[in-house]
JSON list of C-alpha atoms in Angstrom, two decimals:
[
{"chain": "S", "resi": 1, "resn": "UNK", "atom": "CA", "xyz": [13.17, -35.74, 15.03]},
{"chain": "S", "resi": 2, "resn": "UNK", "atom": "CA", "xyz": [15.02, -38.20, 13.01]},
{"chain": "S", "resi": 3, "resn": "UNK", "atom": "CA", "xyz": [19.10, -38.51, 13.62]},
{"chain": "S", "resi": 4, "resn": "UNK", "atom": "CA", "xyz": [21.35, -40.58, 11.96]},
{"chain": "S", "resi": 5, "resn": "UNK", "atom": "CA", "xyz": [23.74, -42.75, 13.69]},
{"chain": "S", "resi": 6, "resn": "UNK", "atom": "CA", "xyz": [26.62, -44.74, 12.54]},
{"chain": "S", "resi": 7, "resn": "UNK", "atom": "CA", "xyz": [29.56, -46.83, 15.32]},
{"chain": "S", "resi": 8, "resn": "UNK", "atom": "CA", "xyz": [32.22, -47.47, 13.18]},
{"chain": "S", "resi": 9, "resn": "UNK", "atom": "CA", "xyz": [35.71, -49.20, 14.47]},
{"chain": "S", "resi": 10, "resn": "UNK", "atom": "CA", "xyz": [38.64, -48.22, 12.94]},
{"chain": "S", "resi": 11, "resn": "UNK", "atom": "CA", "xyz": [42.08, -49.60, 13.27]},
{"chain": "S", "resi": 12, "resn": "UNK", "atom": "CA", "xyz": [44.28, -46.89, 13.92]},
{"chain": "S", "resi": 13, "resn": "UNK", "atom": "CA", "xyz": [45.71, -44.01, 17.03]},
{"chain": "S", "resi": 14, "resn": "UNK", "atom": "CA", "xyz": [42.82, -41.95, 18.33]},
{"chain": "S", "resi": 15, "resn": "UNK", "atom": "CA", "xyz": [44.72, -38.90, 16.96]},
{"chain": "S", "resi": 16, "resn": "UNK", "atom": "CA", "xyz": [45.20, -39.75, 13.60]},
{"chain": "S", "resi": 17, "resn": "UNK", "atom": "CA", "xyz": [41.07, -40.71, 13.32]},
{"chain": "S", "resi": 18, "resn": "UNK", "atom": "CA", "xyz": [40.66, -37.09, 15.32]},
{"chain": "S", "resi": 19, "resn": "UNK", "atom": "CA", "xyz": [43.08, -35.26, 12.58]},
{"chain": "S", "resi": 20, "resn": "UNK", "atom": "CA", "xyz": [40.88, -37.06, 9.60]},
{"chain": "S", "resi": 21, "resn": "UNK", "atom": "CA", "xyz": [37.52, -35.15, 10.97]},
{"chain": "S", "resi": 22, "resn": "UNK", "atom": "CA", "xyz": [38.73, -32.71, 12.89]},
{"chain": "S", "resi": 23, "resn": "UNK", "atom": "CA", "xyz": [40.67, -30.63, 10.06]},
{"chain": "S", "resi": 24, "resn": "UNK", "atom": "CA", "xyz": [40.07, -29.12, 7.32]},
{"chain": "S", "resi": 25, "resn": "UNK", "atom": "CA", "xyz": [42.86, -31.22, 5.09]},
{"chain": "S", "resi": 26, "resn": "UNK", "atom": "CA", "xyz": [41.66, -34.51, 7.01]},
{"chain": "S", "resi": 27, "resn": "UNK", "atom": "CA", "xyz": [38.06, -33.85, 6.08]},
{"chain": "S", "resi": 28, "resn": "UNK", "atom": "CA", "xyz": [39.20, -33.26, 2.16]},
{"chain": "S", "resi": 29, "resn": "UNK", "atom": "CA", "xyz": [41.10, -36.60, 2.24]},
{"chain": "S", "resi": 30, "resn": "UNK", "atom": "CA", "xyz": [37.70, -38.60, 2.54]},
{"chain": "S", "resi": 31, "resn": "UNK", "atom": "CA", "xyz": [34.58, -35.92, 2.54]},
{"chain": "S", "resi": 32, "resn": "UNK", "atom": "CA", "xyz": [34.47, -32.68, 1.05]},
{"chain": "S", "resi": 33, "resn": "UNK", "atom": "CA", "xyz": [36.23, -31.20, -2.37]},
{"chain": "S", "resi": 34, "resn": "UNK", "atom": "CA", "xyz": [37.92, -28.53, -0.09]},
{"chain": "S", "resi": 35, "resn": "UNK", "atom": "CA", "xyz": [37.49, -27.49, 3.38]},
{"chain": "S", "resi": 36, "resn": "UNK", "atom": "CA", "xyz": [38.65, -24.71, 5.20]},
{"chain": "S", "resi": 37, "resn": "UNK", "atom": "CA", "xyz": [38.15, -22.47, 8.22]},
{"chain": "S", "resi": 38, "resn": "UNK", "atom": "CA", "xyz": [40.02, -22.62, 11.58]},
{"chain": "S", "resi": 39, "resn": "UNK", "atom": "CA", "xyz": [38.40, -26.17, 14.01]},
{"chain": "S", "resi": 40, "resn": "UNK", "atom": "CA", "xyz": [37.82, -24.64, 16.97]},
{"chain": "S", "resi": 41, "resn": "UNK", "atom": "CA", "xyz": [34.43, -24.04, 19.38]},
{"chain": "S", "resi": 42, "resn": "UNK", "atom": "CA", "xyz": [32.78, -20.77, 17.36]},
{"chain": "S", "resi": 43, "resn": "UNK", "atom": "CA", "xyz": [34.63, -21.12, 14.22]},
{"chain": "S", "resi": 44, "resn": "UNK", "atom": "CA", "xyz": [33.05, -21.14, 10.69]},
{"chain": "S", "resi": 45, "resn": "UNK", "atom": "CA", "xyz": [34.26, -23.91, 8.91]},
{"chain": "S", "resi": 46, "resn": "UNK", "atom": "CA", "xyz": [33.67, -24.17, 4.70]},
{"chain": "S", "resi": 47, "resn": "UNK", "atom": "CA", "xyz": [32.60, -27.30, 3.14]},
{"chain": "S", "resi": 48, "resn": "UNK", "atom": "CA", "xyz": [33.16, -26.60, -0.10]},
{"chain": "S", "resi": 49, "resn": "UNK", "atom": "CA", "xyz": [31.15, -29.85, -2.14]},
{"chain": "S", "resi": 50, "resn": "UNK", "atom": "CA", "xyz": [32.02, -28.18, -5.89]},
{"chain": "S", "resi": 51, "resn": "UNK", "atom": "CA", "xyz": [30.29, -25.59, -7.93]},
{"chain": "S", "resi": 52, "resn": "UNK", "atom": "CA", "xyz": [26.80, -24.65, -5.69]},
{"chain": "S", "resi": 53, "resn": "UNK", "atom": "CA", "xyz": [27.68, -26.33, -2.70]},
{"chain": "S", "resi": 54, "resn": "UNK", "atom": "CA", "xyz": [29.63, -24.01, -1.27]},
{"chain": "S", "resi": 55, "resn": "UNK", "atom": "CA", "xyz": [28.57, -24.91, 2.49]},
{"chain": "S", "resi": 56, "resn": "UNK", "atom": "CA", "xyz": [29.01, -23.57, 6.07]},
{"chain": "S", "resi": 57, "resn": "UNK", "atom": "CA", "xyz": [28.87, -24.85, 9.81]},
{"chain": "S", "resi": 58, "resn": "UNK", "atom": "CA", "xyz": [30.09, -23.82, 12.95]},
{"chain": "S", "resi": 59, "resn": "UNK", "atom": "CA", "xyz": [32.18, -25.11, 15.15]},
{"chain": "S", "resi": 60, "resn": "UNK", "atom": "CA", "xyz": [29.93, -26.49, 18.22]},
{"chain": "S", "resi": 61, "resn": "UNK", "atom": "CA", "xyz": [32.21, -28.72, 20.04]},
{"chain": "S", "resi": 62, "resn": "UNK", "atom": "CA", "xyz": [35.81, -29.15, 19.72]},
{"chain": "S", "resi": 63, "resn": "UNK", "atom": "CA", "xyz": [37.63, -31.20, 22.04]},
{"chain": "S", "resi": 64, "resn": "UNK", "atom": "CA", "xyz": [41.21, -32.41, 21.03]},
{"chain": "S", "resi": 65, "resn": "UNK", "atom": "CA", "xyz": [41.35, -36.21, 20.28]},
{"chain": "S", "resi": 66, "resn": "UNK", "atom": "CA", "xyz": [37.94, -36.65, 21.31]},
{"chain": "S", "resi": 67, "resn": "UNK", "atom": "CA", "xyz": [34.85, -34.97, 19.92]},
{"chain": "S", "resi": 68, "resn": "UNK", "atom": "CA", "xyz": [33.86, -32.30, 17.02]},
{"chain": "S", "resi": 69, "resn": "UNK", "atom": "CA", "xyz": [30.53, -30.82, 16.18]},
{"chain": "S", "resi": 70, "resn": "UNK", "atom": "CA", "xyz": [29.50, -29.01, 13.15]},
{"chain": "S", "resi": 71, "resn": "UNK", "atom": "CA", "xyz": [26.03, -27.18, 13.44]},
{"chain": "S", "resi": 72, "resn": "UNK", "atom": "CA", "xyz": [25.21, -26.95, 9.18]},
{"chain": "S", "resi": 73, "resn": "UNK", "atom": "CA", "xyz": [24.56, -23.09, 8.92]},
{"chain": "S", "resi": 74, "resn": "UNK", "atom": "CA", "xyz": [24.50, -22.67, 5.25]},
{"chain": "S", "resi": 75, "resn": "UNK", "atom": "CA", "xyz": [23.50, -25.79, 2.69]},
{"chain": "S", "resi": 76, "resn": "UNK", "atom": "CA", "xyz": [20.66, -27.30, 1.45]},
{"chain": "S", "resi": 77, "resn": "UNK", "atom": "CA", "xyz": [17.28, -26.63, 3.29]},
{"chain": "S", "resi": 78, "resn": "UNK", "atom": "CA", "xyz": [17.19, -30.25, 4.56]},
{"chain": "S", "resi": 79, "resn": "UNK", "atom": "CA", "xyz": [20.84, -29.68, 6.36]},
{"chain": "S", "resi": 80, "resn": "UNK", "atom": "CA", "xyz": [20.47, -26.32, 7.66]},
{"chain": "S", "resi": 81, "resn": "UNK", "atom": "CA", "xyz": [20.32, -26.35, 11.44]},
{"chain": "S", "resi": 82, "resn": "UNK", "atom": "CA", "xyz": [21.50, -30.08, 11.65]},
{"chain": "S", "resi": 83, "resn": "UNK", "atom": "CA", "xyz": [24.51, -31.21, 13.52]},
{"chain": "S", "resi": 84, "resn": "UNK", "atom": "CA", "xyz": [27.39, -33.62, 12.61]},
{"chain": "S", "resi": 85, "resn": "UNK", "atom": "CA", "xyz": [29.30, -34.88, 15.36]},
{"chain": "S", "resi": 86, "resn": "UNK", "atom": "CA", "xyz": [32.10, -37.33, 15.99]},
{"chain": "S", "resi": 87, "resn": "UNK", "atom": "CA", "xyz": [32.86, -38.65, 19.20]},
{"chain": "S", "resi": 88, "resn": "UNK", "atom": "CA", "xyz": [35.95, -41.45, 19.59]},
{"chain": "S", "resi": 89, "resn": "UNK", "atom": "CA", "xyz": [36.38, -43.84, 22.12]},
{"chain": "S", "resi": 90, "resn": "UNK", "atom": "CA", "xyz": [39.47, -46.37, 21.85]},
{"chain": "S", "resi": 91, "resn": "UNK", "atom": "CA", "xyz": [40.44, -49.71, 23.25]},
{"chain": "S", "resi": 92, "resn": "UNK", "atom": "CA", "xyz": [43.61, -51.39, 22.42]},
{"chain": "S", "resi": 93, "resn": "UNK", "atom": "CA", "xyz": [44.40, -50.92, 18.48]},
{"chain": "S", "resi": 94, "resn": "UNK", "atom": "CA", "xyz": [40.95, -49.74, 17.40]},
{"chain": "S", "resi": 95, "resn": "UNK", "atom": "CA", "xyz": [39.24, -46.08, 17.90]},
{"chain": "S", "resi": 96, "resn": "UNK", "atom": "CA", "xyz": [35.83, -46.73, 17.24]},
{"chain": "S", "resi": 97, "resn": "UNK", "atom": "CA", "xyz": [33.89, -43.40, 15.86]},
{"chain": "S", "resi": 98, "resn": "UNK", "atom": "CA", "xyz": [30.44, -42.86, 17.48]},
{"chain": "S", "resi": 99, "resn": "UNK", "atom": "CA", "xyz": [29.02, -40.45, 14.28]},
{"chain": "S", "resi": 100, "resn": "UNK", "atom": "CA", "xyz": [25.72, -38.40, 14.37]},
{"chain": "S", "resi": 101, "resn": "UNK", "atom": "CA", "xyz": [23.65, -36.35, 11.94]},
{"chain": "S", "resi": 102, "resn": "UNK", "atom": "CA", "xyz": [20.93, -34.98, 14.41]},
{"chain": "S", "resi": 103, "resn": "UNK", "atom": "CA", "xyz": [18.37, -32.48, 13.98]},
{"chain": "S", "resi": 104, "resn": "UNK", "atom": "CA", "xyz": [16.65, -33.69, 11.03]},
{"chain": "S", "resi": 105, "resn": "UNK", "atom": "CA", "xyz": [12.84, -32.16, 10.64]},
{"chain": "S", "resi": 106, "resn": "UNK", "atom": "CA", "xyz": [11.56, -35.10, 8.92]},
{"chain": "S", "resi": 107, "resn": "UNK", "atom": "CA", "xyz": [12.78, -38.71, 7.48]},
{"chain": "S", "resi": 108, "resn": "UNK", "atom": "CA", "xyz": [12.20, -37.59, 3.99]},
{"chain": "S", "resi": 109, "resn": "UNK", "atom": "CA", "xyz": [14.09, -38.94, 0.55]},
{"chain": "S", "resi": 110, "resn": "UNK", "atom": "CA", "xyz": [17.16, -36.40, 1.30]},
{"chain": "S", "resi": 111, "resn": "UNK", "atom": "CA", "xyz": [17.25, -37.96, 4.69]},
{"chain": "S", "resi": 112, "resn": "UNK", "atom": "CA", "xyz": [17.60, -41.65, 3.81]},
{"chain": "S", "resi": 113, "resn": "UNK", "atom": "CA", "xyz": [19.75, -40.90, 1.10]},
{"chain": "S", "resi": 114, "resn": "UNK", "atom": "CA", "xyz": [22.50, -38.88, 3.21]},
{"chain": "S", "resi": 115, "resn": "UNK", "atom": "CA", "xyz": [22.25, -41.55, 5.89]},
{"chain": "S", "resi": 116, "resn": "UNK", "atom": "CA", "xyz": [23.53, -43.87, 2.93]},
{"chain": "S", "resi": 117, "resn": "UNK", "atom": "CA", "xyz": [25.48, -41.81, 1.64]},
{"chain": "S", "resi": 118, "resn": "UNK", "atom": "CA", "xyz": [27.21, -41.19, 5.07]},
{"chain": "S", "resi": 119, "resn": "UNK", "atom": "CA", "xyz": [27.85, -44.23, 5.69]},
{"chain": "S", "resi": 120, "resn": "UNK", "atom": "CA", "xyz": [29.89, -44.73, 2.14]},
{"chain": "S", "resi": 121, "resn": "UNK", "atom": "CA", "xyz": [31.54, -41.74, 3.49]},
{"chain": "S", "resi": 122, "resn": "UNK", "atom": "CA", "xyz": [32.40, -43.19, 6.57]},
{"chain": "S", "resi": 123, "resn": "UNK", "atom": "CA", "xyz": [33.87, -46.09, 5.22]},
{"chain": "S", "resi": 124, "resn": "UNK", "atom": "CA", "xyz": [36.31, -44.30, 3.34]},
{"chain": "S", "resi": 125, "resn": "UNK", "atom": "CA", "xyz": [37.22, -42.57, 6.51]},
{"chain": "S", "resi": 126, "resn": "UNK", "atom": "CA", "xyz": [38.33, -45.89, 8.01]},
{"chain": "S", "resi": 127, "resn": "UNK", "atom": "CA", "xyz": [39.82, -46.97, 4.42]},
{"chain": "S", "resi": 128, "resn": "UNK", "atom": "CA", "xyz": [42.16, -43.41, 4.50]},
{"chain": "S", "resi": 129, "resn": "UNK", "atom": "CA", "xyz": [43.16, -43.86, 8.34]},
{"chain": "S", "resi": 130, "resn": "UNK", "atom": "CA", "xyz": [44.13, -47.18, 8.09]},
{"chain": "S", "resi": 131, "resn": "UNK", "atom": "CA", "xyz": [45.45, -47.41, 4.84]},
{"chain": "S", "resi": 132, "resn": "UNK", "atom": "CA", "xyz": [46.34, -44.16, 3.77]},
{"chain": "S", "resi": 133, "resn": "UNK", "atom": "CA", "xyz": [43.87, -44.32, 0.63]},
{"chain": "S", "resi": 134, "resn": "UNK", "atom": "CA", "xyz": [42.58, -41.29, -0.24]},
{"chain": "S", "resi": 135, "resn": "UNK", "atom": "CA", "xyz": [39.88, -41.72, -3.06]},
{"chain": "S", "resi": 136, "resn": "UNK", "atom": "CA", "xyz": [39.34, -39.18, -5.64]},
{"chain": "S", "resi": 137, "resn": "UNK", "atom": "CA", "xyz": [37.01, -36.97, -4.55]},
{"chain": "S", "resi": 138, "resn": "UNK", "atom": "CA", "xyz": [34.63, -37.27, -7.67]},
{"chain": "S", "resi": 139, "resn": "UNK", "atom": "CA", "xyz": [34.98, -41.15, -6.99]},
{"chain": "S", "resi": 140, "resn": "UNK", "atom": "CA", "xyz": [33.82, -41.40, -3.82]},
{"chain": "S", "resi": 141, "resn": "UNK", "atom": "CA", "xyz": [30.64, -42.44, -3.96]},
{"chain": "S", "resi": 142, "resn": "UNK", "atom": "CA", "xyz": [31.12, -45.35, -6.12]},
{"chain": "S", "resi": 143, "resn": "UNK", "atom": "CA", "xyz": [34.48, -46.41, -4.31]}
]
């Protein structure tokens, strides 16, 4: 199976990268429209994406500063039964983000375009952590 993998440093406090994908309001400052849902192990968490994308994953891993897993439960066929995980490691001043999209049947169209499109994604992450920018959402991809 494919997987998509993107190490990305990013200058800023382990726990302030950890509250930007481990939360609900940190994942709407740089990914989804509107997220919500309680981030812990067994929890359903909504990515809402705008009218039709109304998506859902549960909580696989959840371990405070350190690591959070979404297994995609309800999206488009492609994503459903995929995991996206976030692991941080950190050295003095930087928390680099190990990312993963794993699980993918096949590395069709929809899979090369969401591994570009989450690496866009990702750079707003470090852009909003380290700056404080938070991109309108209907921007995002062109930001």
């Amino acid at each position: 199976m494919p997987d998509i993998l993107h190490d990305l440093p990013i200058r800023a406090a382990r726990a302030a990268v950890f509250e930007a994908i481990g939360t609900p309001a940190g994942l709407d400052r740089w990914w989804t429209l509107r997220a919500s849902g309680w981030p812990a192990e067994g929890q359903v968490i909504v990515l809402d994406f705008g009218p039709g994308y109304e998506w859902q994953a549960r909580v696989t891993r959840y371990v405070a500063e350190a690591e959070f897993e979404l297994e995609v439960t309800r999206a488009d066929a492609d994503w459903v039964g995929t995991r996206v995980g976030f692991t941080l490691s950190h050295a003095t001043g930087t928390t680099t983000l190990h990312f993963r999209h794993t699980g993918w049947r096949e590395a069709n169209a929809h899979y090369r375009i969401t591994s570009y499109c989450w690496a866009m994604y990702l750079r707003l992450l470090a852009r909003c952590v380290e700056r404080g920018e938070v991109v309108p959402y209907e921007l995002r991809l062109e930001a």
